[in-house]
PDB file of C-alpha atoms in Angstrom:
ATOM      1  CA  MET F   1     -27.963  -6.980  -1.590  1.00 51.00           C
ATOM      2  CA  LYS F   2     -25.170  -6.187   0.826  1.00 54.00           C
ATOM      3  CA  LYS F   3     -23.628  -3.837  -1.716  1.00 57.00           C
ATOM      4  CA  LYS F   4     -26.936  -1.974  -2.030  1.00 57.00           C
ATOM      5  CA  ASN F   5     -27.189  -1.592   1.752  1.00 56.00           C
ATOM      6  CA  ILE F   6     -23.645  -0.239   1.884  1.00 61.00           C
ATOM      7  CA  ILE F   7     -24.487   2.369  -0.769  1.00 60.00           C
ATOM      8  CA  ILE F   8     -27.629   3.421   1.078  1.00 59.00           C
ATOM      9  CA  LEU F   9     -25.681   3.672   4.348  1.00 61.00           C
ATOM     10  CA  ALA F  10     -23.008   5.778   2.652  1.00 57.00           C
ATOM     11  CA  VAL F  11     -25.597   8.173   1.239  1.00 51.00           C
ATOM     12  CA  VAL F  12     -27.230   8.511   4.662  1.00 51.00           C
ATOM     13  CA  CYS F  13     -23.850   9.249   6.239  1.00 55.00           C
ATOM     14  CA  ILE F  14     -23.091  11.890   3.627  1.00 62.00           C
ATOM     15  CA  ILE F  15     -26.454  13.603   4.162  1.00 57.00           C
ATOM     16  CA  PHE F  16     -25.990  13.462   7.932  1.00 53.00           C
ATOM     17  CA  GLY F  17     -22.505  14.953   7.546  1.00 49.00           C
ATOM     18  CA  ILE F  18     -23.808  17.821   5.405  1.00 47.00           C
ATOM     19  CA  VAL F  19     -26.558  18.581   7.916  1.00 41.00           C
ATOM     20  CA  LEU F  20     -24.084  18.444  10.804  1.00 44.00           C
ATOM     21  CA  MET F  21     -21.634  20.778   9.042  1.00 49.00           C
ATOM     22  CA  THR F  22     -24.437  23.209   8.267  1.00 43.00           C
ATOM     23  CA  VAL F  23     -25.401  23.299  11.933  1.00 43.00           C
ATOM     24  CA  LEU F  24     -21.805  23.699  13.081  1.00 47.00           C
ATOM     25  CA  ILE F  25     -20.700  26.399  10.635  1.00 55.00           C
ATOM     26  CA  GLY F  26     -24.035  28.134  10.035  1.00 63.00           C
ATOM     27  CA  ASP F  27     -25.126  31.400  11.601  1.00 81.00           C
ATOM     28  CA  LYS F  28     -26.115  31.241  15.251  1.00 94.00           C
ATOM     29  CA  LYS F  29     -29.335  32.994  16.187  1.00 96.00           C
ATOM     30  CA  LEU F  30     -28.978  35.516  19.022  1.00 97.00           C
ATOM     31  CA  ASP F  31     -31.572  36.654  21.528  1.00 97.00           C
ATOM     32  CA  LEU F  32     -32.732  40.180  20.667  1.00 97.00           C
ATOM     33  CA  ASN F  33     -32.761  40.929  24.398  1.00 95.00           C
ATOM     34  CA  ASP F  34     -29.094  39.972  24.716  1.00 94.00           C
ATOM     35  CA  GLU F  35     -27.084  42.783  26.340  1.00 95.00           C
ATOM     36  CA  ARG F  36     -24.441  42.771  23.608  1.00 95.00           C
ATOM     37  CA  VAL F  37     -27.058  43.004  20.857  1.00 97.00           C
ATOM     38  CA  GLY F  38     -28.571  46.000  22.642  1.00 96.00           C
ATOM     39  CA  GLU F  39     -25.200  47.731  22.976  1.00 96.00           C
ATOM     40  CA  LEU F  40     -24.356  47.260  19.299  1.00 97.00           C
ATOM     41  CA  TYR F  41     -27.783  48.432  18.215  1.00 97.00           C
ATOM     42  CA  GLU F  42     -27.205  51.681  20.086  1.00 95.00           C
ATOM     43  CA  TYR F  43     -24.140  52.292  17.891  1.00 96.00           C
ATOM     44  CA  LEU F  44     -26.552  53.007  15.023  1.00 95.00           C
ATOM     45  CA  GLY F  45     -28.041  56.066  16.750  1.00 90.00           C
ATOM     46  CA  GLU F  46     -31.488  57.162  17.855  1.00 84.00           C
ATOM     47  CA  VAL F  47     -34.758  57.866  16.055  1.00 80.00           C
ATOM     48  CA  ASP F  48     -34.410  61.622  16.666  1.00 79.00           C
ATOM     49  CA  VAL F  49     -33.771  62.955  13.141  1.00 73.00           C
ATOM     50  CA  TYR F  50     -31.913  65.962  14.621  1.00 74.00           C
ATOM     51  CA  HIS F  51     -29.554  63.807  16.681  1.00 82.00           C
ATOM     52  CA  CYS F  52     -26.056  63.562  15.136  1.00 91.00           C
ATOM     53  CA  GLY F  53     -27.460  64.119  11.674  1.00 84.00           C
ATOM     54  CA  GLY F  54     -30.193  61.525  12.116  1.00 85.00           C
ATOM     55  CA  LEU F  55     -29.867  57.808  11.484  1.00 91.00           C
ATOM     56  CA  ASN F  56     -27.059  58.032   8.951  1.00 90.00           C
ATOM     57  CA  THR F  57     -26.783  54.286   8.469  1.00 94.00           C
ATOM     58  CA  TYR F  58     -30.252  53.920   6.907  1.00 96.00           C
ATOM     59  CA  SER F  59     -29.594  54.776   3.284  1.00 95.00           C
ATOM     60  CA  ASP F  60     -30.436  53.572  -0.223  1.00 93.00           C
ATOM     61  CA  ASN F  61     -26.746  52.709  -0.596  1.00 95.00           C
ATOM     62  CA  VAL F  62     -24.299  50.719   1.484  1.00 97.00           C
ATOM     63  CA  VAL F  63     -23.027  52.939   4.320  1.00 97.00           C
ATOM     64  CA  THR F  64     -19.612  52.654   5.968  1.00 97.00           C
ATOM     65  CA  LYS F  65     -17.702  54.971   8.306  1.00 97.00           C
ATOM     66  CA  SER F  66     -16.246  56.871   5.341  1.00 96.00           C
ATOM     67  CA  ASP F  67     -19.782  57.873   4.247  1.00 96.00           C
ATOM     68  CA  ILE F  68     -20.548  59.738   7.501  1.00 95.00           C
ATOM     69  CA  ASN F  69     -19.073  63.187   8.114  1.00 94.00           C
ATOM     70  CA  ASN F  70     -16.623  63.606  10.972  1.00 97.00           C
ATOM     71  CA  THR F  71     -18.816  65.867  13.124  1.00 95.00           C
ATOM     72  CA  ASN F  72     -21.567  63.245  13.196  1.00 95.00           C
ATOM     73  CA  LEU F  73     -19.043  60.513  14.000  1.00 97.00           C
ATOM     74  CA  LEU F  74     -17.782  62.567  16.953  1.00 97.00           C
ATOM     75  CA  CYS F  75     -21.357  63.252  18.028  1.00 96.00           C
ATOM     76  CA  MET F  76     -22.136  59.523  18.046  1.00 96.00           C
ATOM     77  CA  ALA F  77     -19.025  58.862  20.135  1.00 97.00           C
ATOM     78  CA  TYR F  78     -20.173  61.528  22.619  1.00 97.00           C
ATOM     79  CA  TYR F  79     -23.561  59.879  23.124  1.00 95.00           C
ATOM     80  CA  ASN F  80     -21.904  56.485  23.503  1.00 94.00           C
ATOM     81  CA  LEU F  81     -19.901  57.684  26.513  1.00 95.00           C
ATOM     82  CA  ASP F  82     -20.565  56.307  29.972  1.00 91.00           C
ATOM     83  CA  GLY F  83     -22.235  58.937  32.138  1.00 89.00           C
ATOM     84  CA  GLU F  84     -19.330  58.913  34.582  1.00 91.00           C
ATOM     85  CA  LYS F  85     -17.057  60.246  31.831  1.00 94.00           C
ATOM     86  CA  LEU F  86     -19.180  63.397  31.521  1.00 96.00           C
ATOM     87  CA  LYS F  87     -18.491  66.037  34.164  1.00 96.00           C
ATOM     88  CA  THR F  88     -20.950  68.902  34.686  1.00 95.00           C
ATOM     89  CA  ASP F  89     -19.775  72.363  35.689  1.00 95.00           C
ATOM     90  CA  LYS F  90     -20.647  76.053  35.333  1.00 94.00           C
ATOM     91  CA  VAL F  91     -18.917  79.404  35.194  1.00 95.00           C
ATOM     92  CA  SER F  92     -20.066  83.002  35.274  1.00 95.00           C
ATOM     93  CA  SER F  93     -20.203  85.097  32.128  1.00 94.00           C
ATOM     94  CA  ASN F  94     -17.031  87.024  31.449  1.00 92.00           C
ATOM     95  CA  GLY F  95     -18.063  89.075  28.439  1.00 89.00           C
ATOM     96  CA  THR F  96     -20.494  89.636  25.588  1.00 91.00           C
ATOM     97  CA  ASN F  97     -20.316  88.812  21.913  1.00 89.00           C
ATOM     98  CA  ASP F  98     -21.014  91.001  18.866  1.00 86.00           C
ATOM     99  CA  SER F  99     -24.764  90.462  19.362  1.00 86.00           C
ATOM    100  CA  ASN F 100     -24.482  91.736  22.949  1.00 89.00           C
ATOM    101  CA  VAL F 101     -25.240  88.256  24.293  1.00 92.00           C
ATOM    102  CA  LYS F 102     -23.498  87.237  27.501  1.00 94.00           C
ATOM    103  CA  VAL F 103     -20.898  84.539  26.916  1.00 95.00           C
ATOM    104  CA  CYS F 104     -18.353  82.536  28.842  1.00 95.00           C
ATOM    105  CA  LYS F 105     -15.009  82.364  27.127  1.00 93.00           C
ATOM    106  CA  ILE F 106     -13.020  79.348  28.261  1.00 91.00           C
ATOM    107  CA  GLY F 107      -9.444  79.536  27.044  1.00 85.00           C
ATOM    108  CA  GLU F 108      -8.760  80.405  23.427  1.00 88.00           C
ATOM    109  CA  ASN F 109     -11.253  78.183  21.587  1.00 88.00           C
ATOM    110  CA  ALA F 110     -14.320  77.478  23.705  1.00 92.00           C
ATOM    111  CA  THR F 111     -16.982  80.188  23.931  1.00 93.00           C
ATOM    112  CA  LEU F 112     -20.401  79.285  25.327  1.00 95.00           C
ATOM    113  CA  THR F 113     -23.611  81.293  25.586  1.00 95.00           C
ATOM    114  CA  ALA F 114     -24.747  82.183  29.102  1.00 95.00           C
ATOM    115  CA  ASN F 115     -28.205  81.779  30.556  1.00 93.00           C
ATOM    116  CA  GLU F 116     -29.944  85.157  30.279  1.00 90.00           C
ATOM    117  CA  GLU F 117     -31.391  84.996  33.790  1.00 91.00           C
ATOM    118  CA  THR F 118     -28.455  83.632  35.778  1.00 93.00           C
ATOM    119  CA  GLY F 119     -25.602  84.959  33.637  1.00 94.00           C
ATOM    120  CA  GLU F 120     -23.937  81.557  33.968  1.00 96.00           C
ATOM    121  CA  CYS F 121     -22.851  78.922  31.466  1.00 95.00           C
ATOM    122  CA  ASN F 122     -23.732  75.350  32.336  1.00 95.00           C
ATOM    123  CA  PHE F 123     -21.604  72.855  30.470  1.00 97.00           C
ATOM    124  CA  VAL F 124     -20.286  69.305  30.327  1.00 97.00           C
ATOM    125  CA  THR F 125     -16.632  68.372  29.951  1.00 97.00           C
ATOM    126  CA  VAL F 126     -15.143  65.248  28.434  1.00 97.00           C
ATOM    127  CA  SER F 127     -11.512  64.424  27.778  1.00 97.00           C
ATOM    128  CA  LYS F 128     -10.124  63.735  24.319  1.00 97.00           C
ATOM    129  CA  THR F 129      -8.922  60.379  25.638  1.00 98.00           C
ATOM    130  CA  ASP F 130     -12.374  59.252  26.759  1.00 98.00           C
ATOM    131  CA  LEU F 131     -14.024  60.504  23.580  1.00 98.00           C
ATOM    132  CA  ASN F 132     -11.463  58.591  21.514  1.00 98.00           C
ATOM    133  CA  LYS F 133     -12.075  55.386  23.482  1.00 97.00           C
ATOM    134  CA  SER F 134     -15.799  55.702  22.810  1.00 97.00           C
ATOM    135  CA  PHE F 135     -15.117  56.433  19.134  1.00 98.00           C
ATOM    136  CA  HIS F 136     -12.867  53.388  18.880  1.00 97.00           C
ATOM    137  CA  SER F 137     -15.441  51.114  20.506  1.00 96.00           C
ATOM    138  CA  ILE F 138     -17.952  52.017  17.779  1.00 97.00           C
ATOM    139  CA  TYR F 139     -15.749  52.243  14.694  1.00 97.00           C
ATOM    140  CA  GLY F 140     -12.608  50.275  15.564  1.00 96.00           C
ATOM    141  CA  GLU F 141     -10.392  53.259  14.730  1.00 96.00           C
ATOM    142  CA  ASP F 142      -9.016  56.317  16.529  1.00 97.00           C
ATOM    143  CA  ILE F 143     -10.277  59.843  15.910  1.00 98.00           C
ATOM    144  CA  SER F 144      -8.314  61.429  13.078  1.00 96.00           C
ATOM    145  CA  ASP F 145      -9.592  64.996  13.455  1.00 96.00           C
ATOM    146  CA  TYR F 146     -10.649  66.550  16.769  1.00 97.00           C
ATOM    147  CA  GLU F 147     -12.930  69.362  15.663  1.00 96.00           C
ATOM    148  CA  THR F 148     -15.924  71.284  17.008  1.00 96.00           C
ATOM    149  CA  PHE F 149     -19.126  69.258  16.756  1.00 96.00           C
ATOM    150  CA  TYR F 150     -22.791  69.763  17.586  1.00 94.00           C
ATOM    151  CA  ILE F 151     -24.652  67.401  19.909  1.00 93.00           C
ATOM    152  CA  THR F 152     -28.051  69.117  19.438  1.00 89.00           C
ATOM    153  CA  ASN F 153     -29.276  71.976  17.271  1.00 87.00           C
ATOM    154  CA  ASP F 154     -28.334  74.363  20.084  1.00 90.00           C
ATOM    155  CA  ASP F 155     -25.390  72.731  21.859  1.00 94.00           C
ATOM    156  CA  ALA F 156     -21.860  72.156  20.636  1.00 96.00           C
ATOM    157  CA  CYS F 157     -18.579  70.771  21.963  1.00 97.00           C
ATOM    158  CA  TYR F 158     -15.472  72.952  21.717  1.00 96.00           C
ATOM    159  CA  LEU F 159     -11.954  71.670  22.216  1.00 96.00           C
ATOM    160  CA  GLU F 160      -9.670  73.523  24.607  1.00 95.00           C
ATOM    161  CA  GLY F 161      -6.390  71.740  25.232  1.00 94.00           C
ATOM    162  CA  ASP F 162      -7.172  68.078  25.914  1.00 96.00           C
ATOM    163  CA  THR F 163     -10.751  68.737  27.006  1.00 97.00           C
ATOM    164  CA  TYR F 164     -14.041  69.304  25.205  1.00 97.00           C
ATOM    165  CA  TYR F 165     -16.455  71.843  26.700  1.00 97.00           C
ATOM    166  CA  CYS F 166     -20.039  71.113  25.638  1.00 97.00           C
ATOM    167  CA  GLY F 167     -22.803  73.657  26.133  1.00 96.00           C
ATOM    168  CA  ALA F 168     -24.997  76.309  24.517  1.00 95.00           C
ATOM    169  CA  ALA F 169     -23.420  77.416  21.248  1.00 93.00           C
ATOM    170  CA  GLU F 170     -23.213  80.986  19.981  1.00 86.00           C
ATOM    171  CA  THR F 171     -24.629  79.887  16.639  1.00 80.00           C
ATOM    172  CA  PHE F 172     -27.378  77.377  16.020  1.00 72.00           C
ATOM    173  CA  THR F 173     -27.942  74.741  13.400  1.00 64.00           C
ATOM    174  CA  TYR F 174     -31.192  74.625  11.470  1.00 58.00           C
ATOM    175  CA  SER F 175     -32.824  71.872   9.481  1.00 59.00           C
ATOM    176  CA  LEU F 176     -35.020  72.631   6.490  1.00 53.00           C
ATOM    177  CA  ALA F 177     -36.406  69.100   6.506  1.00 59.00           C
ATOM    178  CA  PRO F 178     -40.085  68.752   7.506  1.00 65.00           C
ATOM    179  CA  GLU F 179     -40.948  67.203  10.847  1.00 80.00           C
ATOM    180  CA  ALA F 180     -40.810  63.425  10.775  1.00 87.00           C
ATOM    181  CA  ASP F 181     -41.359  60.417  13.015  1.00 92.00           C
ATOM    182  CA  VAL F 182     -38.979  57.493  12.661  1.00 94.00           C
ATOM    183  CA  TYR F 183     -39.817  53.927  13.623  1.00 96.00           C
ATOM    184  CA  ARG F 184     -37.520  50.927  13.876  1.00 97.00           C
ATOM    185  CA  LEU F 185     -38.332  47.298  14.610  1.00 97.00           C
ATOM    186  CA  LEU F 186     -35.718  44.675  15.420  1.00 98.00           C
ATOM    187  CA  ASN F 187     -36.147  41.584  13.260  1.00 98.00           C
ATOM    188  CA  LYS F 188     -33.306  39.208  14.182  1.00 98.00           C
ATOM    189  CA  ALA F 189     -29.649  39.025  15.179  1.00 98.00           C
ATOM    190  CA  THR F 190     -27.160  36.342  14.203  1.00 98.00           C
ATOM    191  CA  GLN F 191     -23.520  35.475  14.813  1.00 97.00           C
ATOM    192  CA  THR F 192     -21.602  34.153  11.829  1.00 95.00           C
ATOM    193  CA  HIS F 193     -19.071  31.320  11.866  1.00 91.00           C
ATOM    194  CA  SER F 194     -16.271  33.944  11.751  1.00 90.00           C
ATOM    195  CA  GLY F 195     -17.697  35.620  14.852  1.00 93.00           C
ATOM    196  CA  ASP F 196     -19.250  38.713  13.261  1.00 96.00           C
ATOM    197  CA  ILE F 197     -22.650  39.829  14.539  1.00 97.00           C
ATOM    198  CA  ILE F 198     -25.346  40.879  12.103  1.00 98.00           C
ATOM    199  CA  ILE F 199     -28.480  42.730  13.219  1.00 98.00           C
ATOM    200  CA  TYR F 200     -31.535  43.037  10.995  1.00 98.00           C
ATOM    201  CA  ASP F 201     -34.242  45.616  11.562  1.00 98.00           C
ATOM    202  CA  TYR F 202     -37.064  47.440   9.794  1.00 98.00           C
ATOM    203  CA  TYR F 203     -36.935  51.183   9.189  1.00 97.00           C
ATOM    204  CA  LEU F 204     -39.812  53.548   8.447  1.00 97.00           C
ATOM    205  CA  LYS F 205     -39.970  57.344   8.369  1.00 95.00           C
ATOM    206  CA  ILE F 206     -43.353  59.081   8.277  1.00 95.00           C
ATOM    207  CA  SER F 207     -43.583  62.748   7.371  1.00 93.00           C
ATOM    208  CA  ASP F 208     -46.773  64.577   6.423  1.00 92.00           C
ATOM    209  CA  ASN F 209     -48.609  61.208   6.418  1.00 93.00           C
ATOM    210  CA  LYS F 210     -46.228  59.858   3.800  1.00 95.00           C
ATOM    211  CA  CYS F 211     -43.825  56.893   4.021  1.00 97.00           C
ATOM    212  CA  TYR F 212     -40.095  57.004   3.349  1.00 96.00           C
ATOM    213  CA  LEU F 213     -37.957  53.888   3.565  1.00 96.00           C
ATOM    214  CA  SER F 214     -34.548  55.434   4.170  1.00 95.00           C
ATOM    215  CA  ALA F 215     -33.097  58.427   5.993  1.00 90.00           C
ATOM    216  CA  THR F 216     -31.622  59.828   2.799  1.00 85.00           C
ATOM    217  CA  THR F 217     -34.214  59.370   0.092  1.00 79.00           C
ATOM    218  CA  GLY F 218     -36.791  61.984  -0.794  1.00 82.00           C
ATOM    219  CA  GLU F 219     -38.867  59.469  -2.703  1.00 91.00           C
ATOM    220  CA  MET F 220     -42.173  58.532  -1.105  1.00 95.00           C
ATOM    221  CA  ASP F 221     -43.223  54.879  -1.007  1.00 97.00           C
ATOM    222  CA  GLU F 222     -46.708  54.759  -2.534  1.00 97.00           C
ATOM    223  CA  ASP F 223     -47.888  51.356  -1.245  1.00 97.00           C
ATOM    224  CA  CYS F 224     -46.937  52.181   2.326  1.00 98.00           C
ATOM    225  CA  THR F 225     -48.427  55.679   2.116  1.00 97.00           C
ATOM    226  CA  THR F 226     -51.741  54.330   0.815  1.00 97.00           C
ATOM    227  CA  ALA F 227     -51.873  51.733   3.602  1.00 97.00           C
ATOM    228  CA  LEU F 228     -51.287  54.448   6.218  1.00 96.00           C
ATOM    229  CA  GLY F 229     -54.793  55.673   5.513  1.00 93.00           C
ATOM    230  CA  LYS F 230     -56.309  52.902   7.610  1.00 94.00           C
ATOM    231  CA  PHE F 231     -54.921  54.465  10.779  1.00 95.00           C
ATOM    232  CA  LYS F 232     -57.636  57.061  11.325  1.00 92.00           C
ATOM    233  CA  ASN F 233     -56.049  58.288  14.568  1.00 92.00           C
ATOM    234  CA  GLY F 234     -52.549  58.295  13.150  1.00 92.00           C
ATOM    235  CA  PHE F 235     -49.884  55.603  13.042  1.00 96.00           C
ATOM    236  CA  ASP F 236     -48.316  56.763  16.316  1.00 93.00           C
ATOM    237  CA  ASN F 237     -51.573  56.055  18.167  1.00 94.00           C
ATOM    238  CA  ALA F 238     -51.891  52.507  16.845  1.00 96.00           C
ATOM    239  CA  SER F 239     -51.216  49.521  19.112  1.00 96.00           C
ATOM    240  CA  GLU F 240     -47.722  48.030  19.198  1.00 96.00           C
ATOM    241  CA  ASP F 241     -48.985  44.875  17.475  1.00 97.00           C
ATOM    242  CA  GLU F 242     -50.558  46.938  14.689  1.00 97.00           C
ATOM    243  CA  LYS F 243     -47.360  48.906  14.212  1.00 97.00           C
ATOM    244  CA  SER F 244     -45.245  45.751  14.130  1.00 97.00           C
ATOM    245  CA  ASP F 245     -47.483  44.036  11.585  1.00 98.00           C
ATOM    246  CA  PHE F 246     -47.521  47.137   9.401  1.00 98.00           C
ATOM    247  CA  MET F 247     -43.735  47.553   9.493  1.00 98.00           C
ATOM    248  CA  ARG F 248     -43.073  43.921   8.639  1.00 98.00           C
ATOM    249  CA  LYS F 249     -45.245  44.373   5.580  1.00 98.00           C
ATOM    250  CA  TYR F 250     -44.303  47.859   4.364  1.00 98.00           C
ATOM    251  CA  ALA F 251     -41.087  49.070   6.051  1.00 98.00           C
ATOM    252  CA  LYS F 252     -37.629  48.430   4.611  1.00 97.00           C
ATOM    253  CA  LEU F 253     -35.430  45.691   6.069  1.00 98.00           C
ATOM    254  CA  TYR F 254     -31.816  46.667   6.835  1.00 98.00           C
ATOM    255  CA  LYS F 255     -28.724  44.608   7.615  1.00 98.00           C
ATOM    256  CA  HIS F 256     -26.063  45.970   9.998  1.00 98.00           C
ATOM    257  CA  THR F 257     -22.694  44.206  10.220  1.00 98.00           C
ATOM    258  CA  PHE F 258     -20.434  44.342  13.279  1.00 98.00           C
ATOM    259  CA  ASP F 259     -16.918  42.984  12.914  1.00 96.00           C
ATOM    260  CA  LYS F 260     -15.310  40.999  15.733  1.00 92.00           C
ATOM    261  CA  ASP F 261     -11.915  42.333  16.822  1.00 89.00           C
ATOM    262  CA  ASN F 262     -10.585  40.145  19.641  1.00 85.00           C
ATOM    263  CA  GLU F 263     -13.401  40.399  22.190  1.00 85.00           C
ATOM    264  CA  GLU F 264     -14.807  43.701  20.864  1.00 93.00           C
ATOM    265  CA  TYR F 265     -17.283  44.396  18.094  1.00 97.00           C
ATOM    266  CA  HIS F 266     -17.224  47.432  15.819  1.00 97.00           C
ATOM    267  CA  TRP F 267     -19.798  48.643  13.324  1.00 98.00           C
ATOM    268  CA  ILE F 268     -18.591  48.027   9.771  1.00 97.00           C
ATOM    269  CA  LYS F 269     -21.483  48.727   7.403  1.00 97.00           C
ATOM    270  CA  SER F 270     -25.237  48.965   6.961  1.00 98.00           C
ATOM    271  CA  GLU F 271     -27.259  48.154   3.859  1.00 98.00           C
ATOM    272  CA  GLN F 272     -30.758  47.466   2.627  1.00 97.00           C
ATOM    273  CA  LYS F 273     -31.889  43.888   2.168  1.00 93.00           C
TER     274      LYS F 273
END
């Protein structure tokens, strides 16, 4: 009888030990309103499809830094800068280009388009050093190629010496993609035993009343598109609860991994779940 009790006690202890280890080494759930979670989520970009090439991390395939072109990486670093690092200034036009448009030539490399009415170029400056710090905070690496990059369809940043001058570009970028609305919904955030932070969210792009579940695919999702029909006044005019319920049912869930490097976190990869 005593032997039986000892066996039962041993089994209970083993089960308790397994449960305790699972609790200790398992993922820790994080508050979605946590400041750090919010900062890391911003590393992924904004819903504006014309902003830094759109949400590049929402793809059918696993996406890492090497899958995003350098101009979009620089653009993301620009928008991650603290406002105090961006200095506004203006200069008067000092010439015209081949199209007889007034321009402001700053040094050898930076040429901005002037305002037609004032004849002045309004611009923002940022140092290479500050841009690199912002880049490193997102990707955990230094900038390898300081090149010209666009921050909107109309505005670009040109490097002159150790400073970028960002303002109205002489040439514009155009997108042939149809207009689209992008929606994201945070699902959960966890911290692994190794310290990495993982953020899960839902992604949905609606264009021409059709659903797309990644930023890169051209393939419409039929189930989601059919269900959109119930929103007679359009999905954008639905209540927040209706949108959330719909996205949890039809949108695609994504997993974003942020690696811990000392006390900093850097985006490593994004993938569909």
